[in-house]
Amino acid sequence: MNVQVVPLYAEVDHSLGGRWTSLRTAGREWLWHRADPARAGVTPGSPFVDAGGLE
């Protein structure tokens, strides 16, 4: 069996308590994104308004 190792990149927003804002490989973004004006009012623990992911 051949196993391909693919780098995985994660981006976090430290101003939002370390919320993950991107999880991607070279060819795919794994978290859903959309622009939302409510993003400016988000604080740690708030529901996600513009990205799916983890805290």
PDB file of C-alpha atoms in Angstrom:
ATOM      1  CA  MET A   1       0.000   0.000   0.000  1.00  0.00           C
ATOM      2  CA  ASN A   2       1.297   3.452  -0.934  1.00  0.00           C
ATOM      3  CA  VAL A   3       0.501   6.259   1.482  1.00  0.00           C
ATOM      4  CA  GLN A   4       0.785   9.848   0.310  1.00  0.00           C
ATOM      5  CA  VAL A   5       1.745  12.399   2.950  1.00  0.00           C
ATOM      6  CA  VAL A   6       0.064  15.760   2.346  1.00  0.00           C
ATOM      7  CA  PRO A   7       0.949  18.889   4.353  1.00  0.00           C
ATOM      8  CA  LEU A   8      -1.933  20.335   6.378  1.00  0.00           C
ATOM      9  CA  TYR A   9      -2.045  24.041   7.192  1.00  0.00           C
ATOM     10  CA  ALA A  10      -4.110  25.663   9.942  1.00  0.00           C
ATOM     11  CA  GLU A  11      -4.697  29.380  10.526  1.00  0.00           C
ATOM     12  CA  VAL A  12      -5.957  30.763  13.807  1.00  0.00           C
ATOM     13  CA  ASP A  13      -7.196  34.176  14.859  1.00  0.00           C
ATOM     14  CA  HIS A  14      -5.506  34.934  18.184  1.00  0.00           C
ATOM     15  CA  SER A  15      -7.650  38.022  18.734  1.00  0.00           C
ATOM     16  CA  LEU A  16     -10.671  35.681  18.884  1.00  0.00           C
ATOM     17  CA  GLY A  17      -9.191  33.327  21.445  1.00  0.00           C
ATOM     18  CA  GLY A  18      -7.410  31.090  18.953  1.00  0.00           C
ATOM     19  CA  ARG A  19     -10.411  30.372  16.720  1.00  0.00           C
ATOM     20  CA  TRP A  20      -9.440  28.285  13.690  1.00  0.00           C
ATOM     21  CA  THR A  21     -10.230  30.233  10.529  1.00  0.00           C
ATOM     22  CA  SER A  22      -8.629  27.953   7.935  1.00  0.00           C
ATOM     23  CA  LEU A  23      -7.697  24.282   7.683  1.00  0.00           C
ATOM     24  CA  ARG A  24      -6.329  23.397   4.265  1.00  0.00           C
ATOM     25  CA  THR A  25      -4.167  21.166   2.140  1.00  0.00           C
ATOM     26  CA  ALA A  26      -2.554  22.301  -1.110  1.00  0.00           C
ATOM     27  CA  GLY A  27      -5.754  21.607  -3.041  1.00  0.00           C
ATOM     28  CA  ARG A  28      -8.634  21.989  -0.586  1.00  0.00           C
ATOM     29  CA  GLU A  29      -9.993  24.276   2.140  1.00  0.00           C
ATOM     30  CA  TRP A  30     -11.706  22.096   4.742  1.00  0.00           C
ATOM     31  CA  LEU A  31     -13.573  24.865   6.621  1.00  0.00           C
ATOM     32  CA  TRP A  32     -16.567  26.630   5.137  1.00  0.00           C
ATOM     33  CA  HIS A  33     -16.188  30.420   4.698  1.00  0.00           C
ATOM     34  CA  ARG A  34     -18.373  33.353   3.806  1.00  0.00           C
ATOM     35  CA  ALA A  35     -18.002  37.096   4.288  1.00  0.00           C
ATOM     36  CA  ASP A  36     -20.237  38.505   7.036  1.00  0.00           C
ATOM     37  CA  PRO A  37     -20.322  42.025   8.514  1.00  0.00           C
ATOM     38  CA  ALA A  38     -21.039  40.512  11.952  1.00  0.00           C
ATOM     39  CA  ARG A  39     -17.390  39.339  12.028  1.00  0.00           C
ATOM     40  CA  ALA A  40     -16.304  42.700  13.472  1.00  0.00           C
ATOM     41  CA  GLY A  41     -18.400  42.138  16.622  1.00  0.00           C
ATOM     42  CA  VAL A  42     -17.305  38.576  17.393  1.00  0.00           C
ATOM     43  CA  THR A  43     -15.704  37.874  20.767  1.00  0.00           C
ATOM     44  CA  PRO A  44     -14.232  34.630  22.152  1.00  0.00           C
ATOM     45  CA  GLY A  45     -17.057  32.155  22.706  1.00  0.00           C
ATOM     46  CA  SER A  46     -19.381  33.787  20.154  1.00  0.00           C
ATOM     47  CA  PRO A  47     -21.060  31.589  17.544  1.00  0.00           C
ATOM     48  CA  PHE A  48     -19.332  31.351  14.198  1.00  0.00           C
ATOM     49  CA  VAL A  49     -20.566  33.974  11.739  1.00  0.00           C
ATOM     50  CA  ASP A  50     -18.212  33.625   8.775  1.00  0.00           C
ATOM     51  CA  ALA A  51     -16.350  30.328   9.053  1.00  0.00           C
ATOM     52  CA  GLY A  52     -16.896  26.834  10.274  1.00  0.00           C
ATOM     53  CA  GLY A  53     -14.244  25.373  12.495  1.00  0.00           C
ATOM     54  CA  LEU A  54     -12.978  24.884  15.998  1.00  0.00           C
ATOM     55  CA  GLU A  55     -11.999  26.957  18.987  1.00  0.00           C
TER      56      GLU A  55
END
